[in-house]
Coordinates of C-alpha atoms in Angstrom, one line a residue:
X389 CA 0.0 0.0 0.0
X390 CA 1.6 3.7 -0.7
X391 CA 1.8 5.8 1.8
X392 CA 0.7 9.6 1.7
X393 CA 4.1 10.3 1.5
X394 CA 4.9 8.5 -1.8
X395 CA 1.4 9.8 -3.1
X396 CA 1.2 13.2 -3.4
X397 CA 5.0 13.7 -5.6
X398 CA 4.0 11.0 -7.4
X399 CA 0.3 13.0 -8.0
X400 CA 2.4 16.5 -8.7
X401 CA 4.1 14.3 -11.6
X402 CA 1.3 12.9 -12.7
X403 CA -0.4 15.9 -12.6
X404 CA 2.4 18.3 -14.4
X405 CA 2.6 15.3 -17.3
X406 CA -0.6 15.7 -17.7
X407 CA -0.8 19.7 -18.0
X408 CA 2.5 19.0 -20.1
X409 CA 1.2 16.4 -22.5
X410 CA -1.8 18.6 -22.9
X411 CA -0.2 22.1 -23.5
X412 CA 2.5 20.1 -26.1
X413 CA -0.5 18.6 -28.2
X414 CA -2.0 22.4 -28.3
X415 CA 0.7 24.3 -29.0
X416 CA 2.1 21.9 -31.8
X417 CA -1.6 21.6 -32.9
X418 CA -1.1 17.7 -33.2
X419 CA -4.9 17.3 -32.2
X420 CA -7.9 19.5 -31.5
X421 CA -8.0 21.1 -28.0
X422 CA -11.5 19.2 -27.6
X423 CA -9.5 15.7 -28.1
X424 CA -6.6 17.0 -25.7
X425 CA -8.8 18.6 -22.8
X426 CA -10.7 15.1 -22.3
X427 CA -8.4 12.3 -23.4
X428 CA -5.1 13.0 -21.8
X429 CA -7.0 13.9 -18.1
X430 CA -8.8 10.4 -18.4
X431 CA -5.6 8.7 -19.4
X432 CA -3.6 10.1 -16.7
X433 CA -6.6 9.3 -14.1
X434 CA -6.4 5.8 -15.5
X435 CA -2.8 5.4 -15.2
X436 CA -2.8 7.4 -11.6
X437 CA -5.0 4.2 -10.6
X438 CA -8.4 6.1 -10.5
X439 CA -10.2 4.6 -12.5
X440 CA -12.7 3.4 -10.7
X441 CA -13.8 7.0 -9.6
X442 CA -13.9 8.5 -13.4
X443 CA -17.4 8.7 -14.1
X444 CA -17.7 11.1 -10.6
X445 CA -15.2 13.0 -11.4
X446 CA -15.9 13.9 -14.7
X447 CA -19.8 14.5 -13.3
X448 CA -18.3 16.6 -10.8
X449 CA -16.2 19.2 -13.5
X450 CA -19.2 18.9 -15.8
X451 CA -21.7 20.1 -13.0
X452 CA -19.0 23.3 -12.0
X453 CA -18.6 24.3 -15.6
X454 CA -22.8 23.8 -16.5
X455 CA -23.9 27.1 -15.4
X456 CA -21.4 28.9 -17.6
X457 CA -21.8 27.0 -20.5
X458 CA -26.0 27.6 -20.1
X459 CA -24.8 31.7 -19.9
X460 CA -22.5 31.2 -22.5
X461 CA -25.3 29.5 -24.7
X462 CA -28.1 31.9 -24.1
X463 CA -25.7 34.8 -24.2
X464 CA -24.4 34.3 -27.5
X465 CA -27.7 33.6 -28.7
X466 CA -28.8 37.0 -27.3
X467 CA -25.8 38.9 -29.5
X468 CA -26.2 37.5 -32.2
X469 CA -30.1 38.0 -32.0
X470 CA -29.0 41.6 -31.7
X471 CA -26.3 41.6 -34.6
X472 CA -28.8 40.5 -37.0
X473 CA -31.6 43.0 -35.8
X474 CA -28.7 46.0 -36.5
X475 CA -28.2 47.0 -33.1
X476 CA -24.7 47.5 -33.3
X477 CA -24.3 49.1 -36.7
X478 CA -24.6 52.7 -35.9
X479 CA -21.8 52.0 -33.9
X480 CA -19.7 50.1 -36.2
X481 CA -20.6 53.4 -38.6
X482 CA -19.6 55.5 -36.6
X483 CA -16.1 54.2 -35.6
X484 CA -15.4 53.0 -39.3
X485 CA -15.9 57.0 -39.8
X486 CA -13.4 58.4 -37.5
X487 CA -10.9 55.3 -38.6
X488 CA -11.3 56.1 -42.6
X489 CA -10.4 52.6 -42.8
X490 CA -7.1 53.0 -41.0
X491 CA -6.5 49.5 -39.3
X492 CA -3.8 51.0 -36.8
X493 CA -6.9 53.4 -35.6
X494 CA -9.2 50.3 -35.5
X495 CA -7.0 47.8 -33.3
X496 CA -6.0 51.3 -31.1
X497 CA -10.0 52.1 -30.9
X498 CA -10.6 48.1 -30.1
X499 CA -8.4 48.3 -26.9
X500 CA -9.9 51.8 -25.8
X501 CA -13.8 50.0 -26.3
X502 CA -12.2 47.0 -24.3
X503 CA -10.8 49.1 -21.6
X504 CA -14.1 51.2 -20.9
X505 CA -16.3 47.6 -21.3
X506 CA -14.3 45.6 -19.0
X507 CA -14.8 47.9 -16.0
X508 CA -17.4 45.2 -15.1
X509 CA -14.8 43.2 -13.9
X510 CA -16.3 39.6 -16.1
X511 CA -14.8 38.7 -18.6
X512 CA -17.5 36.8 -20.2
X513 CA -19.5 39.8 -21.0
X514 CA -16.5 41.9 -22.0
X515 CA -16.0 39.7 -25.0
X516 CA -19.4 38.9 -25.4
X517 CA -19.6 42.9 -26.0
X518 CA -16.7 43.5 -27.8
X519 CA -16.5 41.1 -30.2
X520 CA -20.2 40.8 -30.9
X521 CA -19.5 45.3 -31.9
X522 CA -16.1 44.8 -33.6
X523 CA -15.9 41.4 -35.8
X524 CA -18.0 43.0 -38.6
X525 CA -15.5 46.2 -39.2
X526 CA -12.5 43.7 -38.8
X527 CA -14.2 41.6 -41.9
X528 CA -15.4 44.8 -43.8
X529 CA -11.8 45.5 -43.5
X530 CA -10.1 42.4 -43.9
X531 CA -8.3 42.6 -40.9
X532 CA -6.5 39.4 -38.5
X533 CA -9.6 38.1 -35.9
X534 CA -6.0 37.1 -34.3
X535 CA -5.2 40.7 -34.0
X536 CA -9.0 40.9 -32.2
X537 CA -9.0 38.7 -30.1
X538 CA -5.2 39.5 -29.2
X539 CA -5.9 43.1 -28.4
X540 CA -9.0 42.9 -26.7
X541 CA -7.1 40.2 -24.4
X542 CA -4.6 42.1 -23.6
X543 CA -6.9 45.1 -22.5
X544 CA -9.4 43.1 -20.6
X545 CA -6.5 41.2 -18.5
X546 CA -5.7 44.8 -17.0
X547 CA -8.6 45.5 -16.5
X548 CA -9.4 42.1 -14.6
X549 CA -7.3 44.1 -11.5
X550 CA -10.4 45.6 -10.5
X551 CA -11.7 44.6 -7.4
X552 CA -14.8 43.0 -8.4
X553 CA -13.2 40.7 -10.7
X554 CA -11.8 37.2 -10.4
X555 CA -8.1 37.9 -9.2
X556 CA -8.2 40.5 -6.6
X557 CA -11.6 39.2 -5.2
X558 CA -9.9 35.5 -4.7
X559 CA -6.9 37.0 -3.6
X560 CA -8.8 39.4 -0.6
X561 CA -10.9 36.0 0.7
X562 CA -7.3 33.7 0.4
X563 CA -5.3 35.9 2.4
X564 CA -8.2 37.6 4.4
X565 CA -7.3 41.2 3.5
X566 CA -9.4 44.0 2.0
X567 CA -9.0 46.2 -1.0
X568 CA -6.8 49.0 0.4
X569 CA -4.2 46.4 1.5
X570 CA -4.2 44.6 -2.3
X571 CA -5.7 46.7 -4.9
X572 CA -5.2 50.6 -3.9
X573 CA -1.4 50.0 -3.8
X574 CA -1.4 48.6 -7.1
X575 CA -3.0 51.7 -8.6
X576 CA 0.2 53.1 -10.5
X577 CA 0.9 49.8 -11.4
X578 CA -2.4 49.0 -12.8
X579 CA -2.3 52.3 -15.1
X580 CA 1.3 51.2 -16.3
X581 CA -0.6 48.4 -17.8
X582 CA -2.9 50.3 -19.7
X583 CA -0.5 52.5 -21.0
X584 CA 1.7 49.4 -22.2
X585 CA -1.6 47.6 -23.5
X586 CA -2.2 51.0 -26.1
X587 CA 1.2 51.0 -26.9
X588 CA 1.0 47.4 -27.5
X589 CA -2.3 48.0 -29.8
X590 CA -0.7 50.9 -31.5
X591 CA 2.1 48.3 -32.6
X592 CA 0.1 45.8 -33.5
X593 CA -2.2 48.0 -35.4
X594 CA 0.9 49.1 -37.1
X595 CA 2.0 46.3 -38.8
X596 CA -1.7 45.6 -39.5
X597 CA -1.8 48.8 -41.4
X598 CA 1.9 48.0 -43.1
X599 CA -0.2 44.8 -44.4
X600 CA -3.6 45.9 -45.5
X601 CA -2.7 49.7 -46.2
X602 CA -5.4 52.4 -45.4
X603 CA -8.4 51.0 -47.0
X604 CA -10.6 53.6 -48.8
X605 CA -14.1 52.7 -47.3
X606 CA -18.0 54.0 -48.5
X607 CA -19.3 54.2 -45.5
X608 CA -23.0 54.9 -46.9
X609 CA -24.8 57.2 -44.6
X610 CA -27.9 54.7 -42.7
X611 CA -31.1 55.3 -43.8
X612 CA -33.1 56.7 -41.0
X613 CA -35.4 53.9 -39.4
X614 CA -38.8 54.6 -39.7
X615 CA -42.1 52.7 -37.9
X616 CA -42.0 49.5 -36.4
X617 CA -38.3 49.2 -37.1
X618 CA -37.5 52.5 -35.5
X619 CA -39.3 51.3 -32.4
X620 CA -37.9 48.1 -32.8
X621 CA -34.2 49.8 -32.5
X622 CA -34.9 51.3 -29.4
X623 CA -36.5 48.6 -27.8
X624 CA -33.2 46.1 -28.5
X625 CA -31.1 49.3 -27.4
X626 CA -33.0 49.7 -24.0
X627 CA -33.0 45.8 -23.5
X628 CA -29.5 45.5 -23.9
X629 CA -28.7 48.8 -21.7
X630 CA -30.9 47.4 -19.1
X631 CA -29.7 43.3 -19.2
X632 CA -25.9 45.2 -19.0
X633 CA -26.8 47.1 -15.9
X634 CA -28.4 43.9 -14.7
X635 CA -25.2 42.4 -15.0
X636 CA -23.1 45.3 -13.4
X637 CA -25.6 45.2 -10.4
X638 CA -25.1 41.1 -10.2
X639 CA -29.1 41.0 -10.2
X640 CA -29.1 38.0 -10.4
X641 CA -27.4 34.6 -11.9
X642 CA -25.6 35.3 -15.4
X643 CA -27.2 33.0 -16.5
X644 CA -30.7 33.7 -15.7
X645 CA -30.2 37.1 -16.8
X646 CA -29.2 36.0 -20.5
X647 CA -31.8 33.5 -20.5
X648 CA -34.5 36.0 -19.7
X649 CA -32.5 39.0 -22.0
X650 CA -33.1 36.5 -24.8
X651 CA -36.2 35.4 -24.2
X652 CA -37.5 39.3 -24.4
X653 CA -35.5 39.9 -27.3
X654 CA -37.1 36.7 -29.3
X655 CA -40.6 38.4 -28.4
X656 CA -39.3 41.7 -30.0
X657 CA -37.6 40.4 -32.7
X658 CA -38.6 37.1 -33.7
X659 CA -41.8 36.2 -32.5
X660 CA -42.7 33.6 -34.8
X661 CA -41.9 30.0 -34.7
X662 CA -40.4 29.8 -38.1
X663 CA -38.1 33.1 -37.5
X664 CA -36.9 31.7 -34.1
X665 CA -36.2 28.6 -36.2
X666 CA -34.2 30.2 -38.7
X667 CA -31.8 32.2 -35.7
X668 CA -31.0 28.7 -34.3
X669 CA -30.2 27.1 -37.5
X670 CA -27.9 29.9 -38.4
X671 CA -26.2 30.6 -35.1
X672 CA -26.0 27.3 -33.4
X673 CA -23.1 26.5 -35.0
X674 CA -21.6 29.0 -32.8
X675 CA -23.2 27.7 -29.6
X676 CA -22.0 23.8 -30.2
X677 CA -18.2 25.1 -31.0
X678 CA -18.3 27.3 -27.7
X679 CA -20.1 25.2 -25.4
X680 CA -18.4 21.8 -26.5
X681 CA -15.0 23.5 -25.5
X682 CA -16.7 24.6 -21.8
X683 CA -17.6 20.9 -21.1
X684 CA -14.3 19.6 -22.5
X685 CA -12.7 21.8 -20.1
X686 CA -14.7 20.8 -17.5
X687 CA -13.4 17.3 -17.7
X688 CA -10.3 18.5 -17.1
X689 CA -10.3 20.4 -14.1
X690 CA -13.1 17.9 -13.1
X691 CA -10.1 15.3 -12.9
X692 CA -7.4 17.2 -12.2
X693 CA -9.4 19.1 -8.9
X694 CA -11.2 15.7 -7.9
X695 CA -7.7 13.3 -8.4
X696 CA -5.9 16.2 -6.1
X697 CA -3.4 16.6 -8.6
X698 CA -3.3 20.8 -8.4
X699 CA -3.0 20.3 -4.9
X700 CA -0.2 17.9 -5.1
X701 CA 1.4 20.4 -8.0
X702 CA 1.3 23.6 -5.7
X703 CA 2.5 21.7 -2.6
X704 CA 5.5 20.4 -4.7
X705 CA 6.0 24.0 -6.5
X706 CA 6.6 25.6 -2.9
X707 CA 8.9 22.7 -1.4
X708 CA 11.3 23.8 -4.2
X709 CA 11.6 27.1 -2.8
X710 CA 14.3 27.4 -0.6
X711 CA 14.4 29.4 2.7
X712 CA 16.7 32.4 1.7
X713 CA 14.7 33.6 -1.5
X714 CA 12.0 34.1 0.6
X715 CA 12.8 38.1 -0.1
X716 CA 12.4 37.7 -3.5
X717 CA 9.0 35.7 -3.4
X718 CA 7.2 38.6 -4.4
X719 CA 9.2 39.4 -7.5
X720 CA 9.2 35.7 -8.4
X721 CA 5.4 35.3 -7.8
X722 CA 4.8 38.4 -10.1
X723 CA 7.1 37.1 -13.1
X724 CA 5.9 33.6 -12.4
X725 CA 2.2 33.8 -12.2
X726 CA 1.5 34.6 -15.5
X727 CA 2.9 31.6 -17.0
X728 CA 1.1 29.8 -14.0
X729 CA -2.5 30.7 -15.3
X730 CA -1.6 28.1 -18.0
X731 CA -1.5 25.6 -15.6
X732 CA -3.6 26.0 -12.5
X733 CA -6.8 27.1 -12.5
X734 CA -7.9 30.6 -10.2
X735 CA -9.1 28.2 -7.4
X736 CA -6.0 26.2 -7.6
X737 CA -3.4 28.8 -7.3
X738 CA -5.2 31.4 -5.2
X739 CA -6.6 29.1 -2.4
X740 CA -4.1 26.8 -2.9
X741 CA -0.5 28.2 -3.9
X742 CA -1.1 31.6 -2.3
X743 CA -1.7 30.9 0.9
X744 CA 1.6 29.2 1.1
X745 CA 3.5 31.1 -0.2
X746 CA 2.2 34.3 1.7
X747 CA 2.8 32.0 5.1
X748 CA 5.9 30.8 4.4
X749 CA 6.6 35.2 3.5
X750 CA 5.5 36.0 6.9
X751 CA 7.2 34.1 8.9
X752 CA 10.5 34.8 7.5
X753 CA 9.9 38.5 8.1
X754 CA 8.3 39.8 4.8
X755 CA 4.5 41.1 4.2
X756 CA 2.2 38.5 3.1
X757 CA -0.1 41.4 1.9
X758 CA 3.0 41.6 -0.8
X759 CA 2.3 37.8 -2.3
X760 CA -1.1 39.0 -2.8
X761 CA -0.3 42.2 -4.7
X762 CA 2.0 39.9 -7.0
X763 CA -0.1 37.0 -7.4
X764 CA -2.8 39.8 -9.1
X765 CA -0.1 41.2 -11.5
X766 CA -0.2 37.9 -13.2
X767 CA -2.2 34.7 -12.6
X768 CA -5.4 35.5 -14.3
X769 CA -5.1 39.1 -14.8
X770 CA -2.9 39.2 -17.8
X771 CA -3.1 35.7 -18.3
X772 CA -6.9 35.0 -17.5
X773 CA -7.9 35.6 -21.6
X774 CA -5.0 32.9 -22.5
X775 CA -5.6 29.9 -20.0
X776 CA -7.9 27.3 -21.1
X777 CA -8.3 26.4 -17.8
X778 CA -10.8 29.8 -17.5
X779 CA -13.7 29.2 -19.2
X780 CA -13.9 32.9 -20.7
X781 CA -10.9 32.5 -22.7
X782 CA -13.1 30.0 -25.4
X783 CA -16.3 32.8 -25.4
X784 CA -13.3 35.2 -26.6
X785 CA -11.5 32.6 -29.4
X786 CA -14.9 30.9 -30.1
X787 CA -16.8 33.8 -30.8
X788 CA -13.4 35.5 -33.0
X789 CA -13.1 32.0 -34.8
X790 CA -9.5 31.9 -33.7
X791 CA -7.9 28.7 -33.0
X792 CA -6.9 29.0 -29.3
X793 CA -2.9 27.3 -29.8
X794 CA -2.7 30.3 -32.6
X795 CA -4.0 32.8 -29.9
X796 CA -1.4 32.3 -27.1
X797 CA 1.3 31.9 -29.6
X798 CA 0.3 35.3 -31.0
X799 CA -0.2 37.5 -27.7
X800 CA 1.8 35.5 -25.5
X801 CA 4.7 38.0 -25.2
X802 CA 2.6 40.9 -25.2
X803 CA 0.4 39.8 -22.6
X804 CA 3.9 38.5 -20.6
X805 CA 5.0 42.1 -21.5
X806 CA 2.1 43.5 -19.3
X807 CA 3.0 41.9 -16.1
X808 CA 6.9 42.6 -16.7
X809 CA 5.8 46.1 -17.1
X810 CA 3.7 46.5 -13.9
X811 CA 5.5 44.4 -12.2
X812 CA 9.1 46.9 -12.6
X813 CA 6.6 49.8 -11.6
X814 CA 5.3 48.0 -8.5
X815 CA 9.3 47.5 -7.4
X816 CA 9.8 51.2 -8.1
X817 CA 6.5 52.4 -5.8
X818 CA 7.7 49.5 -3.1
X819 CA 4.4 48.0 -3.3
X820 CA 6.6 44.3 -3.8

């Protein structure tokens, strides 16, 4: 019989085989990410010898991942309801007319719309939003979705610092500390990043406009709405003001919110059997790409949370660290945690690596308050919109028809940038 001793290492390898194996077959693009997320998890479970508990655990990650792939569902649904009623195209007018058709002004413009959008903190509705109001000029022009789905990443992982969203929130309950302790200090840090991410956007809009040239657009003027479409407009405009404030205000469930949202917008724009028909046939395709990835991820973490693999990873991860670099913990936990959000999931690192590593700060005479700050500069803040451990990440490549292995080799190093960046001005305000 094995002892708990010889269990757990031989867990963290299993487990970081596993996350290795998997990331090697995305990356090199050897087979889908649907085949990778489900069959290397249930091989490694068989060969870790837990077999027997499979079907639970897969049940288990399938039942934690179910009420964001029935938002994800309904929400989709609900924007592309919207696209196809016109909603969004004054909008898309409007900013094709102050770009002229300029590409560098549209990917600049796409991270400044990002920036303002993701102030909600979730970063399921931000792309929701954003790509849902942006992938038609980026067709019209015949711009990269890459470059899209890059740039919106990069400005919704900043943002992702605020203290309603999925970091800093994790990070206050983990260590038991409040916002003044984690986020204020972080404030000068946090507006390094956006800077970087425009000047980032700029670049990349650069050699988008080296590529494509300024495109000479006819950007017909609308004709005015009149009638039942006029009041059609306004209704879909009021709906969607109201289901965003909904979400702001966390009302209720995401998604119950979507679920209703479309349901109302059905009954203003397709009330009929045969339209409501028509929207599925033409849009599901979108859902079953989307959602498929959502349940294959749950598999994953199912199996990995359930077999106690992560915990077995992080507990071997912080053995490795060695007594006198405990004063450079915080610096290493910054540069480190991005990388990290490719491997553990927010629950995994922040209730599980954290902790440790803020306890084993303190009692050698640092501030624990300091592992927090740095943990935020990273793991799921810039690296959140990359991880296919977070379920987000395929709303944003699923919805910008990008193949998520093309997506972190793309933005990788400009999303890394990010946290190099705010990371140097959190050493120079002492906030590390």
């Amino acid at each position: 019989m094995t002892s708990d001793h010889e269990e757990v290492p031989m867990l963290a390898v299993t487990g970081f085989a596993t996350v290795g194996l998997f990331l090697a077959l995305v990356l090199s693009r050897r087979v889908s990410v649907l085949l990778a997320l489900t069959l290397v998890p249930i091989a490694a479970a068989l060969v870790a010898g837990y077999g027997d508990r499979l079907g639970e655990l897969i049940a288990e990650g399938l039942s934690t991942v179910a009420p964001v792939a029935i938002m994800i569902t309904f929400a989709v649904l609900y924007f592309s309801t919207m696209i196809d009623a016109g909603l969004f195209d004054p909008a898309v007018a409007r900013i094709l007319r102050w770009a002229g058709g300029d590409p560098l002004k549209i990917t600049v413009g796409t991270a400044v719309l990002t920036l303002l959008v993701a102030l909600d903190g979730d970063g399921a509705s931000t792309f929701l939003i954003t790509v849902s109001a942006l992938l038609p000029i980026y067709r019209r022009l015949g711009m990269r979705r890459i470059v899209l789905a890059g740039v919106i990443c990069l400005a919704a992982g900043v943002m992702n610092m605020v203290p309603w969203g999925g970091p800093t929130a994790r990070a206050m309950a983990a260590l038991d500390l409040g916002s003044a302790e984690l986020f204020l200090p972080l404030l000068p840090a946090m507006a390094a990043g956006v800077a970087w991410v425009l000047v980032a956007a700029y670049l990349i809009g650069r050699a988008e406009r080296r590529r494509l040239g300024v495109i000479t657009l006819e950007v017909a003027e609308r004709p005015r709405l009149t009638g039942a479409a006029r009041v059609r407009f306004w209704l879909n405009l009021l709906l969607t003001l109201l289901l965003v404030a909904a979400l702001l205000a966390q009302l209720a469930e995401l998604e119950v919110l979507f679920v209703l949202g479309f349901l109302v917008a059905l009954l203003i724009n397709r009330p009929s059997w045969r339209a409501q028909q028509e929207l599925l046939t033409e849009h599901g395709h979108n859902v079953v790409l989307v959602i498929t990835m959502i349940f294959a991820a749950g598999v994953f973490t199912g199996i990995l949370t359930g077999t106690g693999m992560i915990q077995a990873m992080a507990e071997s991860l912080v053995a490795l660290i060695p007594a006198s670099a405990a004063g450079l913990l915080p610096v290493a936990t910054a540069i480190t945690s991005m990388p990290m959000s490719l491997v553990f999931t927010p629950d995994a690192y922040y209730f599980g690596i954290v902790p440790v590593l803020a306890e084993t700060t303190a009692a050698l005479g640092g501030d624990p308050a300091a592992i927090g700050r740095a943990a935020i500069l990273g793991q799921m803040t810039t690296g959140f919109p990359l991880s296919p451990l977070t379920a987000s990440t395929f709303i944003l490549v699923g919805m910008s028809g990008v193949d998520l292995g093309e997506h972190q080799r793309f933005i990788f190093g400009w999303a890394f940038g990010t946290t190099l960046v705010m990371t140097a001005v959190a050493l120079l305000t002492g906030v590390l």
